[in-house]
Amino acid sequence: MNEKDLNTEQNILNAAEQVFLEKGFATTKTTEIAKKAGVTHAMLHYYFRTKENLFNIVFQNKVRLLANSFFSVDVTGKSFTEVVSIAVGRHFDFIKENRKLAPFIINEINNNEKNSETWQEIAQPIFAKVAESIIDMMDAEIKKGTIRPMSPFDLIQTVVSLNIFPFVAQPLLKILRHVTDEEYNVILEQRKHENIRLVLLSLQP
Amino acid sequence: MNEKDLNTEQNILNAAEQVFLEKGFATTKTTEIAKKAGVTHAMLHYYFRTKENLFNIVFQNKVRLLANSFFSVDVTGKSFTEVVSIAVGRHFDFIKENRKLAPFIINEINNNEKNSETWQEIAQPIFAKVAESIIDMMDAEIKKGTIRPMSPFDLIQTVVSLNIFPFVAQPLLKILRHVTDEEYNVILEQRKHENIRLVLLSLQP
Amino acid sequence: MNEKDLNTEQNILNAAEQVFLEKGFATTKTTEIAKKAGVTHAMLHYYFRTKENLFNIVFQNKVRLLANSFFSVDVTGKSFTEVVSIAVGRHFDFIKENRKLAPFIINEINNNEKNSETWQEIAQPIFAKVAESIIDMMDAEIKKGTIRPMSPFDLIQTVVSLNIFPFVAQPLLKILRHVTDEEYNVILEQRKHENIRLVLLSLQP
Amino acid sequence: MNEKDLNTEQNILNAAEQVFLEKGFATTKTTEIAKKAGVTHAMLHYYFRTKENLFNIVFQNKVRLLANSFFSVDVTGKSFTEVVSIAVGRHFDFIKENRKLAPFIINEINNNEKNSETWQEIAQPIFAKVAESIIDMMDAEIKKGTIRPMSPFDLIQTVVSLNIFPFVAQPLLKILRHVTDEEYNVILEQRKHENIRLVLLSLQP
DNA sequence: TATGAATGAGTCTTCATTCAT
DNA sequence: TATGAATGAAGACTCATTCAT
């Protein structure tokens, strides 16, 4: 396994990521991945045996990436409001940097039961950990009466809904006004702050 | 075109709707549509020439359906808050009754540029009309200072985001807790009211 | 299903029989079958979906043919010796007319466990019936002391061994002397009578 | 060529023997041979250039082995009956110890004309020698009238037929009764003696 | 001598589409 | 209008063989 091998394998993986994210499993052709990776068609099978196998590797990586994107804020010395604001903003930025990630995963989960199971197996423990990491903080706030009683999962769901949706439904919403991609970036920045505001509002008792 | 012909054509269309909504364009096989419609494989091509053609008809119908689902409330004698509450609730219910609609359209738009154009051509005028129908009401409220300055499109986007997302991302969110489909319905009802609350909150100055 | 359809399907089956018998499953190419049947490559899959499926149909037919080739003699008014002589001779002639049959089945059974099961499921009941049909006659002869005590299966095995082998091992034996195919036919006729003689000898007490 | 080379070459040959005997030329994959030999896939081609070449070496070895298995009895001081009995029994035991040998060769001869020629070229002189070694003994017996007039080849054919067949057709015959492998060994021992008996019977005038 | 990487030719299979009737 | 048959193009995958090192 010298450097060149790793490169080829990695090239295929990178190409596969791009094409799968762009077109989804069904419409992706292995020839296109190979072409983009600059290798022969058969090399793809040499390294990954089947299209499905290659897809699974990509899919699992992406699932891990998405699931780990929720909450990773250093809480020391910050108020709950601050923590939430930072976490929501960061999460929004991450999703923005990986626009195709969420639509890809959602779509593949919808198209294949097996992918759904993969998502559950990988994401569930990660989400549980996230919930655990904020439950004490939330409980304290609830006792103080600064936020209304709710589970961490409710909070997560609200954040996810608000943050992911603009990118999942980007093509749906973009047409509301004729905007260039650059204008859209400005809109997204507004939306980020709007989302932060909405999340905090949703926490109010 | 006698009655039987219409029936056959309609049968194919109905079957195509079901299968396309379920599987998307790429993974749908014309044979499955024909089978579900109870007609010969070749009849599908006799009536609709190509798979793409048949899909476009279905897709346009569905786009129209989704685009028209926003705001259709009789405003006479109701406060703005009431109108918004009713509109959001009704929209949520519609989406709930047509769970596969939004994911289907979003996915197909993502997979094919032509579908994106179709969406724009059909949805844009409809959305413009909706915006027009509420802009006076909103302006009045804004002047009164009861809601913060915002365009109708902002409001629509918030509503759409909050309402559609639970169904687009259902498989993503369902795993946050282990829930049955029935339990999920209860959660959805809660979410509807939460969404109404959030929309109203987002309107606050 | 008009006549032409049946012909095409049958043409494929006939071609498949020839090629499979000639080359066995592994080295047979579906294109060759299609070519021999005078149809497009895809037609084969249209009618039989997979190569394996087509093979199974051919294989089952051939198994039935071979299994049913043992003993079908009208016994009325004939001595046991006569019955055996006729049965062995007829069986030999059948195998001779279908030289590739036995090698084909033996080979495929050896190459694929599933074929072995197919053989068992189809041949076992047929063989059991054959054994049943001669057991009374044999028991009577055994009681009379004209043949030595043995089960019908022993008899069948001897017949099968002697009759099938020349064709299974034809390429092995033909070289013992340089013979043309026609000379070989004469040899086979001698062998038939030799086999009848040997079977009768093997029955002696 | 140091010792290690010889070992590698021999390892490949040994592995090839096992796999070819087990699966035949067509379904054998060179990767499996390499794996079993514990060497790289490419080494196989380094030593033997092609799969076909490697096969031919194995095949020729096996042909020699089988052809030489007929008659190697020290005749001094033994009666013809004794010699035949011993020779048949030994041959049966050899075939039993090398069960896959005969089916393998027969099958490959049937599948490839070139293999048939190989068999002829190698086996013919060996068989001729065997025939020569017994023709005087047989002629003497024929003159004495103790056996009927026949050529050595007839005798060889009978022996080969009876001895090889149980192993070639084992899967065909095993189903006649439900037997375990151990029970089958007992049956084989009976068959050996039955075969000796039958050969002697076939020699009777 | 040895190896991992790479290749190209071939094989099965699917599927939208067209054709003859 | 309807159908079963037929087709061709494309796609995934395999595998013996070769190459660079």
mmCIF file of C-alpha atoms in Angstrom, chain A residues 23-150:
data_model
loop_
_atom_site.group_PDB
_atom_site.id
_atom_site.type_symbol
_atom_site.label_atom_id
_atom_site.label_comp_id
_atom_site.label_asym_id
_atom_site.label_seq_id
_atom_site.Cartn_x
_atom_site.Cartn_y
_atom_site.Cartn_z
ATOM 1 C CA LYS A 23 -27.089 12.183 -8.409
ATOM 2 C CA GLY A 24 -27.953 9.672 -5.744
ATOM 3 C CA PHE A 25 -27.370 5.960 -5.878
ATOM 4 C CA ALA A 26 -29.923 5.062 -8.523
ATOM 5 C CA THR A 27 -28.880 7.413 -11.302
ATOM 6 C CA THR A 28 -25.171 7.237 -10.636
ATOM 7 C CA LYS A 29 -23.215 5.146 -13.105
ATOM 8 C CA THR A 30 -20.015 3.483 -12.032
ATOM 9 C CA THR A 31 -18.462 4.543 -15.312
ATOM 10 C CA GLU A 32 -18.970 8.156 -14.393
ATOM 11 C CA ILE A 33 -17.290 7.701 -11.044
ATOM 12 C CA ALA A 34 -14.390 5.925 -12.715
ATOM 13 C CA LYS A 35 -14.101 8.635 -15.315
ATOM 14 C CA LYS A 36 -14.087 11.366 -12.690
ATOM 15 C CA ALA A 37 -11.493 9.451 -10.688
ATOM 16 C CA GLY A 38 -9.375 9.085 -13.799
ATOM 17 C CA VAL A 39 -9.253 5.303 -13.594
ATOM 18 C CA THR A 40 -10.561 2.363 -15.524
ATOM 19 C CA HIS A 41 -14.052 1.175 -14.977
ATOM 20 C CA ALA A 42 -12.808 -2.104 -13.603
ATOM 21 C CA MET A 43 -10.603 -0.461 -10.982
ATOM 22 C CA LEU A 44 -13.655 0.633 -9.121
ATOM 23 C CA HIS A 45 -14.659 -2.995 -8.804
ATOM 24 C CA TYR A 46 -11.087 -3.955 -8.018
ATOM 25 C CA TYR A 47 -11.101 -1.750 -4.946
ATOM 26 C CA PHE A 48 -14.722 -1.877 -3.888
ATOM 27 C CA ARG A 49 -16.165 -4.930 -5.638
ATOM 28 C CA THR A 50 -19.655 -3.524 -6.146
ATOM 29 C CA LYS A 51 -21.349 -0.213 -6.695
ATOM 30 C CA GLU A 52 -23.444 -0.905 -3.628
ATOM 31 C CA ASN A 53 -20.379 -1.511 -1.522
ATOM 32 C CA LEU A 54 -18.769 1.708 -2.629
ATOM 33 C CA PHE A 55 -21.984 3.544 -1.968
ATOM 34 C CA ASN A 56 -22.276 2.150 1.528
ATOM 35 C CA ILE A 57 -18.838 3.403 2.446
ATOM 36 C CA VAL A 58 -19.658 6.860 1.159
ATOM 37 C CA PHE A 59 -23.049 6.799 2.796
ATOM 38 C CA GLN A 60 -21.722 5.783 6.182
ATOM 39 C CA ASN A 61 -19.105 8.505 6.076
ATOM 40 C CA LYS A 62 -21.735 11.055 5.265
ATOM 41 C CA VAL A 63 -24.101 9.819 7.937
ATOM 42 C CA ARG A 64 -21.363 10.096 10.501
ATOM 43 C CA LEU A 65 -20.553 13.571 9.286
ATOM 44 C CA LEU A 66 -24.132 14.751 9.518
ATOM 45 C CA ALA A 67 -24.900 13.121 12.829
ATOM 46 C CA ASN A 68 -21.804 14.611 14.415
ATOM 47 C CA SER A 69 -22.648 18.077 13.228
ATOM 48 C CA PHE A 70 -25.021 18.721 16.114
ATOM 49 C CA PHE A 71 -23.714 20.582 19.134
ATOM 50 C CA SER A 72 -20.058 20.630 19.880
ATOM 51 C CA VAL A 73 -19.747 23.766 21.962
ATOM 52 C CA ASP A 74 -17.458 24.365 24.891
ATOM 53 C CA VAL A 75 -20.003 25.364 27.539
ATOM 54 C CA THR A 76 -17.675 26.574 30.276
ATOM 55 C CA GLY A 77 -18.544 30.034 31.463
ATOM 56 C CA LYS A 78 -21.366 30.538 29.016
ATOM 57 C CA SER A 79 -25.015 31.069 29.631
ATOM 58 C CA PHE A 80 -27.520 28.617 28.216
ATOM 59 C CA THR A 81 -28.706 31.231 25.771
ATOM 60 C CA GLU A 82 -25.164 31.770 24.584
ATOM 61 C CA VAL A 83 -24.516 28.062 24.198
ATOM 62 C CA VAL A 84 -27.654 27.547 22.185
ATOM 63 C CA SER A 85 -26.958 30.552 20.001
ATOM 64 C CA ILE A 86 -23.451 29.407 19.224
ATOM 65 C CA ALA A 87 -24.505 25.806 18.643
ATOM 66 C CA VAL A 88 -27.334 26.708 16.303
ATOM 67 C CA GLY A 89 -25.140 29.120 14.378
ATOM 68 C CA ARG A 90 -22.326 26.645 14.010
ATOM 69 C CA HIS A 91 -24.651 23.909 12.955
ATOM 70 C CA PHE A 92 -26.183 26.187 10.360
ATOM 71 C CA ASP A 93 -22.740 27.063 9.036
ATOM 72 C CA PHE A 94 -21.784 23.414 8.808
ATOM 73 C CA ILE A 95 -24.913 22.545 6.877
ATOM 74 C CA LYS A 96 -24.277 25.533 4.650
ATOM 75 C CA GLU A 97 -20.778 24.306 3.905
ATOM 76 C CA ASN A 98 -22.175 20.863 3.076
ATOM 77 C CA ARG A 99 -25.342 21.761 1.262
ATOM 78 C CA LYS A 100 -25.831 18.476 -0.498
ATOM 79 C CA LEU A 101 -25.235 16.377 2.582
ATOM 80 C CA ALA A 102 -28.649 16.429 4.189
ATOM 81 C CA PRO A 103 -30.710 16.113 1.002
ATOM 82 C CA PHE A 104 -28.525 13.207 -0.051
ATOM 83 C CA ILE A 105 -28.993 11.312 3.177
ATOM 84 C CA ILE A 106 -32.692 11.997 3.421
ATOM 85 C CA ASN A 107 -33.243 10.883 -0.131
ATOM 86 C CA GLU A 108 -31.270 7.676 0.171
ATOM 87 C CA ILE A 109 -32.988 6.810 3.415
ATOM 88 C CA ASN A 110 -36.299 7.232 1.679
ATOM 89 C CA ASN A 111 -35.248 5.072 -1.248
ATOM 90 C CA ASN A 112 -33.756 2.143 0.592
ATOM 91 C CA GLU A 113 -34.740 0.555 3.845
ATOM 92 C CA LYS A 114 -31.202 -0.655 4.412
ATOM 93 C CA ASN A 115 -29.917 2.904 4.364
ATOM 94 C CA SER A 116 -32.508 3.773 6.949
ATOM 95 C CA GLU A 117 -31.090 1.114 9.213
ATOM 96 C CA THR A 118 -27.578 2.380 8.625
ATOM 97 C CA TRP A 119 -28.667 5.837 9.633
ATOM 98 C CA GLN A 120 -30.306 4.557 12.793
ATOM 99 C CA GLU A 121 -27.348 2.446 13.835
ATOM 100 C CA ILE A 122 -24.865 5.242 13.378
ATOM 101 C CA ALA A 123 -26.869 8.315 14.295
ATOM 102 C CA GLN A 124 -28.791 7.047 17.282
ATOM 103 C CA PRO A 125 -25.864 6.701 19.701
ATOM 104 C CA ILE A 126 -24.469 10.020 18.567
ATOM 105 C CA PHE A 127 -27.761 11.783 19.142
ATOM 106 C CA ALA A 128 -28.194 10.115 22.503
ATOM 107 C CA LYS A 129 -24.813 11.436 23.533
ATOM 108 C CA VAL A 130 -25.715 14.928 22.411
ATOM 109 C CA ALA A 131 -28.963 14.796 24.349
ATOM 110 C CA GLU A 132 -27.125 13.586 27.415
ATOM 111 C CA SER A 133 -24.631 16.394 27.174
ATOM 112 C CA ILE A 134 -27.285 19.066 27.378
ATOM 113 C CA ILE A 135 -29.946 17.517 29.547
ATOM 114 C CA ASP A 136 -28.476 18.746 32.848
ATOM 115 C CA MET A 137 -28.115 22.260 31.569
ATOM 116 C CA MET A 138 -31.669 22.218 30.282
ATOM 117 C CA ASP A 139 -33.074 20.764 33.477
ATOM 118 C CA ALA A 140 -31.395 23.509 35.460
ATOM 119 C CA GLU A 141 -32.911 26.134 33.206
ATOM 120 C CA ILE A 142 -36.317 24.504 33.405
ATOM 121 C CA LYS A 143 -36.126 24.551 37.219
ATOM 122 C CA LYS A 144 -35.153 28.174 37.138
ATOM 123 C CA GLY A 145 -38.175 28.755 34.918
ATOM 124 C CA THR A 146 -36.142 30.411 32.204
ATOM 125 C CA ILE A 147 -37.175 27.886 29.596
ATOM 126 C CA ARG A 148 -40.321 25.850 29.300
ATOM 127 C CA PRO A 149 -40.286 22.120 30.061
ATOM 128 C CA MET A 150 -39.115 20.159 27.055
#
